[in-house]
Every structure is written in C-alpha cells, then in structure tokens.
Amino acid sequence: MRKTTLSLRTLAILGAGFTMLPQAAMAQEVADEGDMVDNADVDDTTPVIVVTAQGRAQNLADVPVAISAVSSETLENSGTSDIRELNQVAPSLLVSSTGNEANGSARIRGIGTVGDNPGLESSVAVFVDGVYRSRSGNALSELGPLERIEILRGPQGTLGGRNSSAGMISIYTAEPEFDFGGYADFTYGNFDALRIEGGVNAPLGDTVAARIDGVWFQRDGFYNDVVNDTDVNNRDRYLVRAQALFEPNDDISFRLVGDYSKKDEACCAATFVQPEVAPLARVSPGFDPFARPETGSPALASTGNPIVNVLLGLGQDPRAFTQSTYDRDIYVTQGRSYAGETEDYGVSGELNWDLGGANLTSITGYREYFNTQASDTDYTQVDILYRAPGDDAGAREFKTFTQELRLNGEAFGDRLDWLVGAYYANEKLETRDNLRFGEDYGRFVNCRLVIAVNPALLAPGADDCLGPARAFLDGTVGDPAFGPATPLILAGLDNLAMVSDVGGTGDQYNQTSENFAVFTHNIVHLTDRLDLTLGLRYTSETKDFDASFSNDNTICPTNRALVGDLLATPLAGLAGGIIALSCQGNSTAELDGVTIADSRDEDEFTGTAILSWKPVDDLMVYTSYSRGYKAGGFNLDRSALGNPVTFNVANIDPASLQFDEETVDAYEIGMKYSNRQWSLGLTAFRQEFSNFQLNTFNGSVFLVQNINGCGTDLNDLDRDASATTGACDAGDVTPGVVSEGFEFEASLSPTRNVNMTLGVTHANTRYADDLVGSDQGDPLDPALRLLPGDNLSNAPAWVGTTSFTWTPNIGGSGMKGLLFVNARMTGDYNTGSDLLYGKEQDSFVVVNGRIGLTNIADRFAIEGWVQNAFDTDYTQVAFNTPFIAPQQTYSAFLAEPRTYGVTVRAEF
C-alpha cells in the first residue's frame, strides 16, 4: 500500500497538484455560433466542450453522466493510434490484448470481457462514427485522424445503439470540411519503426466536400524467436478512409464514410513468468496450484517442478526457463509460426435533418471483419499444440449490418427535451479452427502420467516415457503394477504415445444474431436549475447457432474403448487420465462430420433515471440509477460439450454451450464544476452485476460461466475441488460482482498556453464472498475456486493519470513550442481471470512525453516523442501455459517496452 501512495504523490507532483477530466475533458469541439455557445458561461476565447453522449449535442459540463471526452490535440500528443493508448488519458479504462489482437479487451471500473471467445460480446462497446464494432478487439488498429473520443463509464442501458454493461467508447473521426487542405506525417522510431500518414480535404462545389486519409505503419517485433530466427509482435498495417459530406441546405447534412484496413503481423509471443516478476510463481505444496506457495519454494520454471524436467528432456532450450521474463527471447518449435492476417472494412452513412419541430438522425452501417492467427499454442520448443497458418487458423469473421434512427425535439415551452429511437443489428459470426496436437504431444502427456504414477520411472527420451523402467510395471521385475489390468493400461499408454499431429482439421461455428430495440430518453426541466432525465429501452435479441466438426484423432475413441471399463474400478484415476489426455478438449474423430444447432431468445427492459441540479451556473450535482444488459450467447468451443472422459457423441446437448445474459444495476452520485480556468468532477458509484459472464483458460480449455452470489453462507464449499458442492437455493441468489468506488478528475489552465490534468479512480471491484455458477444456484466450477471474496482480474484498486502541456509562442511568426508529458500509475492487481497465485502484477508507472516545434511557417512541425519513457516492465496477462502441468507453469503476454522517435508534419 505504501508503494501505491508514493506513486500517487508522484503523479500529483507531475500534475502540479491540479487538473480535470483526464485530458479526457479536453475535447475541444469548438462551436462558433448557435444557442449552445450563446448560453455557455464562458468568454469568447474559451472553447466549448461539446459531446453527444445523450443522443444530442450538449456542453460537457451540462451532462449528468460520468464521461470523459478526449480531444484530437490530446490524442495526437499522447500518440494515440488505437484504443490501447487511451489508458494514458482515462484512469477508469484499461485496454489489453492476449494471444491475438482480435482478443483485445476493454475494461471500465474493473469490469470487462476476456476476449478469447468471440461468442461473448464486449462489456465495453466500441463505436466508430456511430457504428458498432462487433468486439472491442476490432478497434485495435490504426484509427487515422480523429476529432474526439468519448468514454462513457457505467452501463449504457438506454442510448448508444448496442447495450453494454460496463461502458462505451465512442470514436469520432475527422470530418470533411469546405476548405481545401491537406497534411502529411512522417515518423521514424526505434525497432526500425516507419509510419507515414497523409490526407487531402477538398470542397466539390458549395454543397459537397470530400476527404481521404491513409496510414501505413511497419515496425520490427518486440520478441526475438531464437529458434526460427525471426521477430514476433511486429507491425505491418495500413488504413485508407474516404469520406463525402453533403449539405444541400442549412437543414440537411449527410456524411458517407468508407474505410479499409489490413494487418499482416506475427502475434502474440509469451515468456515464462519468474518469481522476480511475480513472487508467488513458485511450486505449491503437493503441486496444487490452488494452494498458496510457501516462502522459498522452487520457481515454477525451475527443475524443482517435475514438468520442467520433462520439457528439458524433450529438447526445450534451458534458457527459456532461466532468463528473465522480460528478456523477450522466445524458444518455440522449429517451423511453427505466429503469422496472422486481419482485414476490416465497411461503409456507413449518417443523416442529420432538421425537420423544424424535430431533428432526425439516421446512422446506417455495414462492416466485415476477418482475422486469422497461427500460433505455437504451447509457447515451448516441444511440439505440443499448434495452429498452422491459413484461413482456418483460429479464424473469426463478422458481417454486421446496423441501423439506428433517432428523433428528438422540444415541447411544452422547452420544458421537455424528448428523444425517441429504434435500433436494429444483424450480425453473422463465423469461426473456424484447425487446432491440432503437435508431433511431441503423445510422448509429453505420457510423461505427465508417469509423473503421477512414480516420478522415479520418468524417461523423457523414450516414446512411452518409461524406457527400461517399463519392466517395473509390466511384471518383468516383480508383480504387474496394475494387476490384471496392467496390459490394458500399458496398451493405453502406447496408444497415447502415438497422438502426433492429429486433431481439428476445420471445425466451424456459425452464429447469427438479430437485435431490435426501441428507446426513449427524455430530459424534463422541472425548474431552470433542476432536471429529471428518464430513459427506457426494450431490447429483443435472437441468436441462432450451428456448428460442424472435422477431426482425425482416432486414438481418442480407441483408448476410450480400451480402458473405459476401468472407470468403475480403483484404477479410475489412471484410466480417466489416459482418456482425458487422448481426447483433450473433446478433440476426437468421434466428432468428425457431426453437426449441432441451437437458438436462444432474450427480451430485456433497461433504462436510466437521473436527477440533476445546478445551484449556481458553474456547478452541477446529480444522482442517478441505471440498469444495463449484455446479451447471452454460445460458447464457441467444443470442449464445453462435456467432460472428455465421459463424453458421448450420441448424447450431445447443444444447450451446454449456452450462457445467460448479464445484467447490472448501477447507482451514482456526482458533481461537476467548470469555469474559464479550471474544472473538476467527482463521482461515487456502485454497480451490482448478476450473471456476470466470465471466460477463463484453465490450462487445457476455456471455461465460460455465469457468476452469481449466494445470500446464504456456503461454508467454503465454493472453494473446494468438487464440482458438486456449494449449491444455493435459487431464491437466495444475489449479484456475483460488485464494483464500487469514486472517480476524481480535474483540469487547470492558469494561462492560455498551459494546461494540467489529473485523474484518480478508486474501484473496489470484487466477487461476492459466496459464489455460484448460475442464477439457479448451480455450484461454481472448481477451476474458479479462488474467486470468492477476491478482486477481479485486471482490476487495480487505484489508478491515477496526469498530464502537463505547455505550448509557448516562439517569436512573432506564429511558431509555437510543445512540451507534453503524461503518466499513468496503476496499483497492484492479478492478471489471471482464475486468480491463481503467481499471476500478480505489482504497481507501476508509465510515462510518455513529446517535445517539439509546431506551426513553423504556418505549416510545418517537428516533434520528438517517447512512449514508456522509463522502459517500465509489466505484464498485460499471465496465463496457464497450455498443458504444462501437473504443477502449472505460467506464461505472460508482456506490455510494450520503451519506444521513441521523431515525427515531421506538414500542412497545406
């Protein structure tokens, strides 16, 4: 705790002790005329901050919701090219990515969705120019020139197009203008980074303007693949966006946007977690990862962990286990690749029409998104699990059509500001996978079983991992180790050793989602200073699902038939281990050619009620209640069809893949103060989540479960290893996750050329003390038994951001200097969604900076910049290294190291 306090003091010094909506409140969309500016309490030189968070243009200071609005200037200074950089300017937001950038996840106030399963929608919805992006990871790409970004905190249960249970990120790109102009940026940085951006804007007559922008970016990777002599986590991407703006008169505006982006990049490598990074990454008593490691026990990546000796015996380079987590050298299988490809494109049109007594807004969008990602999926030099490059390599394809209509106006002598609307979305999702067992899989998992029988018999160099020691089991020396069943057990081990380069050959999942909603959002001016806002939304969601499987693992059914009868004998544990490892993740030829289908329907009412009061012109206080909702869906993973030991293809129940909708009840009380030189905001919040959707990797498969609480003490039965204990009466089920805390934001502009900001978020985002796995009170999955009463993963209790901007005039030519520094302090948190020991991340501070000369001869600029100036090492996510057990080792997806470079700009 002392470390966190000192970091906050450091931030306060950097921010000079004052500030506002983390750069966030700096969205300077300057309105030059109109009632909004006429009524604003500012002088003529103060920019009016305008946002559209409530479906109509409003001054930021007059919006009674928790919102940050980040200006184009702040985005440029902070080096924002995709939504990850927003971490530096919004303390309540955390954006991270894992084994594939398409899996990127955004969290607000500690709440988010782990993105590894595209069947789960994002808790934090992302919109670009009013058009919904199907998953938040789809926005981890170049964004081009931006006008502003709005970050709404808390559930968005009424407006915002698609519902989201934790918040929303709305990105607004730069529009065409009726003045001719253009620009070009050239950036060069370390890791041989080269980025070129440019664009042209032109009027095409008095009523039409057009604009085209492009970005191209290449950079070497941050990881060195020693075995394959290549780099990983590189950049090779581009974006093209073309727009047209049609304004035939003062009442009508229509904007057409088309964009295309592509990435050909290798991602995402990982290194082993060492105790120097996570002190609890050590061997646990009894090799039980759910038991807290004892002080001084061996590191998980040391030879004190038996599985490490197996990997070394099978050819793993020992440097993978002895190097620092942050050395960024990786030792993976020869010939395996992390090559990936992403295409993202679409077209949208926005119509704004002043009908006289009302304003009509129509936003229509169609988008397609395609991503594949090959991988050495076990992240070791032993060939255990892989995806070969190609169209089926963890592929996901989205085809999304959306239509939103809004009509708003005023009534009763301007006492009512009303809004009604409707929304429709049709999303087609297809995923394909070719995940296969590698050439060393059989020998490796045989060694896992030998460790369980007797570690002294271990012989990794032998195909059966026994070698001469087999004589002590088969009866050559002494009695047969397993009695009459010995021949069956040994034959099962021999079969298991032959599991090599088999598995999925093209599984395919299809999900079609139709979402229809009608909504209303109304602001009643009870007095000149007291407003009541009431919003209501009805949503109908239908999802149709089907899947087909293709698999060539014939060893699974062979071993199931061979040792299945032993499951009813004292040898059930060993026989079950043979079957489970032969059929891991339900990868079995029994599924070859099998198809399944299912559907689900949901109807939900959500909404909001806000009471706001302005005792004086510069101060607003408010209190609010809102209810949010996130749709349920299907776990697009065959492993969820059943336990591989008892799996029966004749009795598949597709309903086992379903998970329920997530709902949240949120309460806030806040205040905002704003004048010409400084402003501040303070919000206290409490959010209660029911059926919280959790996606976690247990080392073998991804689990998806709805998390709820129980109002009755379960006497720690939710914390044991049994899947049958810890049930709760349905009438006693309560919210499973609560996020509560406060947000402070401030800004100070003592002079025209100086601005300072500070933001602090304290979020206590925790699981209930007693947990169950459904709203019917079913027991919690034992893989989640560390969750009760603890904080959520990637949910630090304290986060602070600060910035300092100085743009002094230099001489009388209009040239300006630029000095910009921002910092983010993040408190301690666990990065693993199962909260296992050894996945912790200590508090850290990341500092970015930019210095340069701008407006040189009214058109040039040169800037030097640095990201992560002090080369702070930290982990995005630590995870169970696939199959590396019985004492699970952990690998980590690392954050980016220090980058720096020079940018030259020109405008005309």
mmCIF file with all atom_site columns, N, CA and C in Angstrom, residues 463-494:
data_model
loop_
_atom_site.group_PDB
_atom_site.id
_atom_site.type_symbol
_atom_site.label_atom_id
_atom_site.label_alt_id
_atom_site.label_comp_id
_atom_site.label_asym_id
_atom_site.label_entity_id
_atom_site.label_seq_id
_atom_site.pdbx_PDB_ins_code
_atom_site.Cartn_x
_atom_site.Cartn_y
_atom_site.Cartn_z
_atom_site.occupancy
_atom_site.B_iso_or_equiv
_atom_site.pdbx_formal_charge
_atom_site.auth_seq_id
_atom_site.auth_comp_id
_atom_site.auth_asym_id
_atom_site.auth_atom_id
_atom_site.pdbx_PDB_model_num
ATOM 1  N N  . ASP A 1 463 ? 9.743  -43.195 -26.124 1.00 0.00 ? 463 ASP A N  1
ATOM 2  C CA . ASP A 1 463 ? 8.435  -42.854 -26.666 1.00 0.00 ? 463 ASP A CA 1
ATOM 3  C C  . ASP A 1 463 ? 7.338  -42.969 -25.622 1.00 0.00 ? 463 ASP A C  1
ATOM 4  N N  . ASP A 1 464 ? 7.419  -43.992 -24.762 1.00 0.00 ? 464 ASP A N  1
ATOM 5  C CA . ASP A 1 464 ? 6.394  -44.165 -23.734 1.00 0.00 ? 464 ASP A CA 1
ATOM 6  C C  . ASP A 1 464 ? 6.759  -43.466 -22.437 1.00 0.00 ? 464 ASP A C  1
ATOM 7  N N  . CYS A 1 465 ? 7.906  -42.734 -22.453 1.00 0.00 ? 465 CYS A N  1
ATOM 8  C CA . CYS A 1 465 ? 8.418  -42.005 -21.282 1.00 0.00 ? 465 CYS A CA 1
ATOM 9  C C  . CYS A 1 465 ? 8.782  -42.949 -20.134 1.00 0.00 ? 465 CYS A C  1
ATOM 10 N N  . LEU A 1 466 ? 8.932  -44.249 -20.442 1.00 0.00 ? 466 LEU A N  1
ATOM 11 C CA . LEU A 1 466 ? 9.323  -45.223 -19.433 1.00 0.00 ? 466 LEU A CA 1
ATOM 12 C C  . LEU A 1 466 ? 10.667 -45.860 -19.760 1.00 0.00 ? 466 LEU A C  1
ATOM 13 N N  . GLY A 1 467 ? 10.865 -46.269 -20.998 1.00 0.00 ? 467 GLY A N  1
ATOM 14 C CA . GLY A 1 467 ? 12.103 -46.932 -21.377 1.00 0.00 ? 467 GLY A CA 1
ATOM 15 C C  . GLY A 1 467 ? 12.299 -48.203 -20.578 1.00 0.00 ? 467 GLY A C  1
ATOM 16 N N  . PRO A 1 468 ? 13.522 -48.454 -20.076 1.00 0.00 ? 468 PRO A N  1
ATOM 17 C CA . PRO A 1 468 ? 13.783 -49.680 -19.297 1.00 0.00 ? 468 PRO A CA 1
ATOM 18 C C  . PRO A 1 468 ? 12.927 -49.781 -18.047 1.00 0.00 ? 468 PRO A C  1
ATOM 19 N N  . ALA A 1 469 ? 12.446 -48.631 -17.527 1.00 0.00 ? 469 ALA A N  1
ATOM 20 C CA . ALA A 1 469 ? 11.633 -48.672 -16.311 1.00 0.00 ? 469 ALA A CA 1
ATOM 21 C C  . ALA A 1 469 ? 10.298 -49.363 -16.534 1.00 0.00 ? 469 ALA A C  1
ATOM 22 N N  . ARG A 1 470 ? 9.948  -49.612 -17.781 1.00 0.00 ? 470 ARG A N  1
ATOM 23 C CA . ARG A 1 470 ? 8.685  -50.319 -18.075 1.00 0.00 ? 470 ARG A CA 1
ATOM 24 C C  . ARG A 1 470 ? 8.682  -51.691 -17.418 1.00 0.00 ? 470 ARG A C  1
ATOM 25 N N  . ALA A 1 471 ? 9.872  -52.260 -17.252 1.00 0.00 ? 471 ALA A N  1
ATOM 26 C CA . ALA A 1 471 ? 9.964  -53.599 -16.643 1.00 0.00 ? 471 ALA A CA 1
ATOM 27 C C  . ALA A 1 471 ? 9.397  -53.625 -15.236 1.00 0.00 ? 471 ALA A C  1
ATOM 28 N N  . PHE A 1 472 ? 9.417  -52.478 -14.531 1.00 0.00 ? 472 PHE A N  1
ATOM 29 C CA . PHE A 1 472 ? 8.892  -52.432 -13.165 1.00 0.00 ? 472 PHE A CA 1
ATOM 30 C C  . PHE A 1 472 ? 7.360  -52.335 -13.149 1.00 0.00 ? 472 PHE A C  1
ATOM 31 N N  . LEU A 1 473 ? 6.750  -52.129 -14.326 1.00 0.00 ? 473 LEU A N  1
ATOM 32 C CA . LEU A 1 473 ? 5.301  -52.037 -14.405 1.00 0.00 ? 473 LEU A CA 1
ATOM 33 C C  . LEU A 1 473 ? 4.676  -53.262 -15.050 1.00 0.00 ? 473 LEU A C  1
ATOM 34 N N  . ASP A 1 474 ? 5.348  -53.827 -16.065 1.00 0.00 ? 474 ASP A N  1
ATOM 35 C CA . ASP A 1 474 ? 4.702  -54.896 -16.838 1.00 0.00 ? 474 ASP A CA 1
ATOM 36 C C  . ASP A 1 474 ? 4.861  -56.277 -16.230 1.00 0.00 ? 474 ASP A C  1
ATOM 37 N N  . GLY A 1 475 ? 5.551  -56.383 -15.083 1.00 0.00 ? 475 GLY A N  1
ATOM 38 C CA . GLY A 1 475 ? 5.715  -57.669 -14.425 1.00 0.00 ? 475 GLY A CA 1
ATOM 39 C C  . GLY A 1 475 ? 7.036  -58.337 -14.710 1.00 0.00 ? 475 GLY A C  1
ATOM 40 N N  . THR A 1 476 ? 7.867  -57.755 -15.564 1.00 0.00 ? 476 THR A N  1
ATOM 41 C CA . THR A 1 476 ? 9.192  -58.319 -15.815 1.00 0.00 ? 476 THR A CA 1
ATOM 42 C C  . THR A 1 476 ? 10.000 -58.333 -14.533 1.00 0.00 ? 476 THR A C  1
ATOM 43 N N  . VAL A 1 477 ? 9.894  -57.249 -13.777 1.00 0.00 ? 477 VAL A N  1
ATOM 44 C CA . VAL A 1 477 ? 10.526 -57.158 -12.459 1.00 0.00 ? 477 VAL A CA 1
ATOM 45 C C  . VAL A 1 477 ? 9.411  -57.020 -11.436 1.00 0.00 ? 477 VAL A C  1
ATOM 46 N N  . GLY A 1 478 ? 9.196  -58.055 -10.634 1.00 0.00 ? 478 GLY A N  1
ATOM 47 C CA . GLY A 1 478 ? 8.130  -58.022 -9.656  1.00 0.00 ? 478 GLY A CA 1
ATOM 48 C C  . GLY A 1 478 ? 6.783  -58.293 -10.282 1.00 0.00 ? 478 GLY A C  1
ATOM 49 N N  . ASP A 1 479 ? 5.729  -58.014 -9.509  1.00 0.00 ? 479 ASP A N  1
ATOM 50 C CA . ASP A 1 479 ? 4.372  -58.245 -9.978  1.00 0.00 ? 479 ASP A CA 1
ATOM 51 C C  . ASP A 1 479 ? 3.924  -57.129 -10.898 1.00 0.00 ? 479 ASP A C  1
ATOM 52 N N  . PRO A 1 480 ? 2.972  -57.446 -11.811 1.00 0.00 ? 480 PRO A N  1
ATOM 53 C CA . PRO A 1 480 ? 2.419  -56.373 -12.654 1.00 0.00 ? 480 PRO A CA 1
ATOM 54 C C  . PRO A 1 480 ? 1.865  -55.245 -11.794 1.00 0.00 ? 480 PRO A C  1
ATOM 55 N N  . ALA A 1 481 ? 2.206  -54.011 -12.129 1.00 0.00 ? 481 ALA A N  1
ATOM 56 C CA . ALA A 1 481 ? 1.900  -52.872 -11.262 1.00 0.00 ? 481 ALA A CA 1
ATOM 57 C C  . ALA A 1 481 ? 0.406  -52.631 -11.124 1.00 0.00 ? 481 ALA A C  1
ATOM 58 N N  . PHE A 1 482 ? -0.386 -52.985 -12.135 1.00 0.00 ? 482 PHE A N  1
ATOM 59 C CA . PHE A 1 482 ? -1.819 -52.681 -12.110 1.00 0.00 ? 482 PHE A CA 1
ATOM 60 C C  . PHE A 1 482 ? -2.668 -53.938 -12.132 1.00 0.00 ? 482 PHE A C  1
ATOM 61 N N  . GLY A 1 483 ? -2.078 -55.032 -11.649 1.00 0.00 ? 483 GLY A N  1
ATOM 62 C CA . GLY A 1 483 ? -2.803 -56.276 -11.562 1.00 0.00 ? 483 GLY A CA 1
ATOM 63 C C  . GLY A 1 483 ? -3.242 -56.767 -12.934 1.00 0.00 ? 483 GLY A C  1
ATOM 64 N N  . PRO A 1 484 ? -4.402 -57.396 -13.014 1.00 0.00 ? 484 PRO A N  1
ATOM 65 C CA . PRO A 1 484 ? -4.872 -57.927 -14.308 1.00 0.00 ? 484 PRO A CA 1
ATOM 66 C C  . PRO A 1 484 ? -5.071 -56.850 -15.372 1.00 0.00 ? 484 PRO A C  1
ATOM 67 N N  . ALA A 1 485 ? -5.241 -55.583 -14.923 1.00 0.00 ? 485 ALA A N  1
ATOM 68 C CA . ALA A 1 485 ? -5.472 -54.500 -15.884 1.00 0.00 ? 485 ALA A CA 1
ATOM 69 C C  . ALA A 1 485 ? -4.177 -53.945 -16.463 1.00 0.00 ? 485 ALA A C  1
ATOM 70 N N  . THR A 1 486 ? -3.028 -54.481 -16.026 1.00 0.00 ? 486 THR A N  1
ATOM 71 C CA . THR A 1 486 ? -1.747 -53.931 -16.483 1.00 0.00 ? 486 THR A CA 1
ATOM 72 C C  . THR A 1 486 ? -1.625 -53.904 -18.010 1.00 0.00 ? 486 THR A C  1
ATOM 73 N N  . PRO A 1 487 ? -1.952 -54.980 -18.743 1.00 0.00 ? 487 PRO A N  1
ATOM 74 C CA . PRO A 1 487 ? -1.833 -54.911 -20.208 1.00 0.00 ? 487 PRO A CA 1
ATOM 75 C C  . PRO A 1 487 ? -2.700 -53.800 -20.817 1.00 0.00 ? 487 PRO A C  1
ATOM 76 N N  . LEU A 1 488 ? -3.896 -53.591 -20.251 1.00 0.00 ? 488 LEU A N  1
ATOM 77 C CA . LEU A 1 488 ? -4.764 -52.534 -20.781 1.00 0.00 ? 488 LEU A CA 1
ATOM 78 C C  . LEU A 1 488 ? -4.149 -51.156 -20.542 1.00 0.00 ? 488 LEU A C  1
ATOM 79 N N  . ILE A 1 489 ? -3.653 -50.927 -19.347 1.00 0.00 ? 489 ILE A N  1
ATOM 80 C CA . ILE A 1 489 ? -3.065 -49.631 -19.020 1.00 0.00 ? 489 ILE A CA 1
ATOM 81 C C  . ILE A 1 489 ? -1.851 -49.358 -19.906 1.00 0.00 ? 489 ILE A C  1
ATOM 82 N N  . LEU A 1 490 ? -0.972 -50.324 -20.053 1.00 0.00 ? 490 LEU A N  1
ATOM 83 C CA . LEU A 1 490 ? 0.228  -50.116 -20.864 1.00 0.00 ? 490 LEU A CA 1
ATOM 84 C C  . LEU A 1 490 ? -0.123 -49.958 -22.339 1.00 0.00 ? 490 LEU A C  1
ATOM 85 N N  . ALA A 1 491 ? -1.126 -50.686 -22.800 1.00 0.00 ? 491 ALA A N  1
ATOM 86 C CA . ALA A 1 491 ? -1.556 -50.515 -24.196 1.00 0.00 ? 491 ALA A CA 1
ATOM 87 C C  . ALA A 1 491 ? -2.133 -49.119 -24.392 1.00 0.00 ? 491 ALA A C  1
ATOM 88 N N  . GLY A 1 492 ? -2.866 -48.626 -23.373 1.00 0.00 ? 492 GLY A N  1
ATOM 89 C CA . GLY A 1 492 ? -3.394 -47.260 -23.459 1.00 0.00 ? 492 GLY A CA 1
ATOM 90 C C  . GLY A 1 492 ? -2.288 -46.234 -23.520 1.00 0.00 ? 492 GLY A C  1
ATOM 91 N N  . LEU A 1 493 ? -1.216 -46.445 -22.735 1.00 0.00 ? 493 LEU A N  1
ATOM 92 C CA . LEU A 1 493 ? -0.069 -45.533 -22.788 1.00 0.00 ? 493 LEU A CA 1
ATOM 93 C C  . LEU A 1 493 ? 0.614  -45.608 -24.149 1.00 0.00 ? 493 LEU A C  1
ATOM 94 N N  . ASP A 1 494 ? 0.735  -46.807 -24.689 1.00 0.00 ? 494 ASP A N  1
ATOM 95 C CA . ASP A 1 494 ? 1.357  -46.939 -26.015 1.00 0.00 ? 494 ASP A CA 1
ATOM 96 C C  . ASP A 1 494 ? 0.528  -46.218 -27.069 1.00 0.00 ? 494 ASP A C  1
#
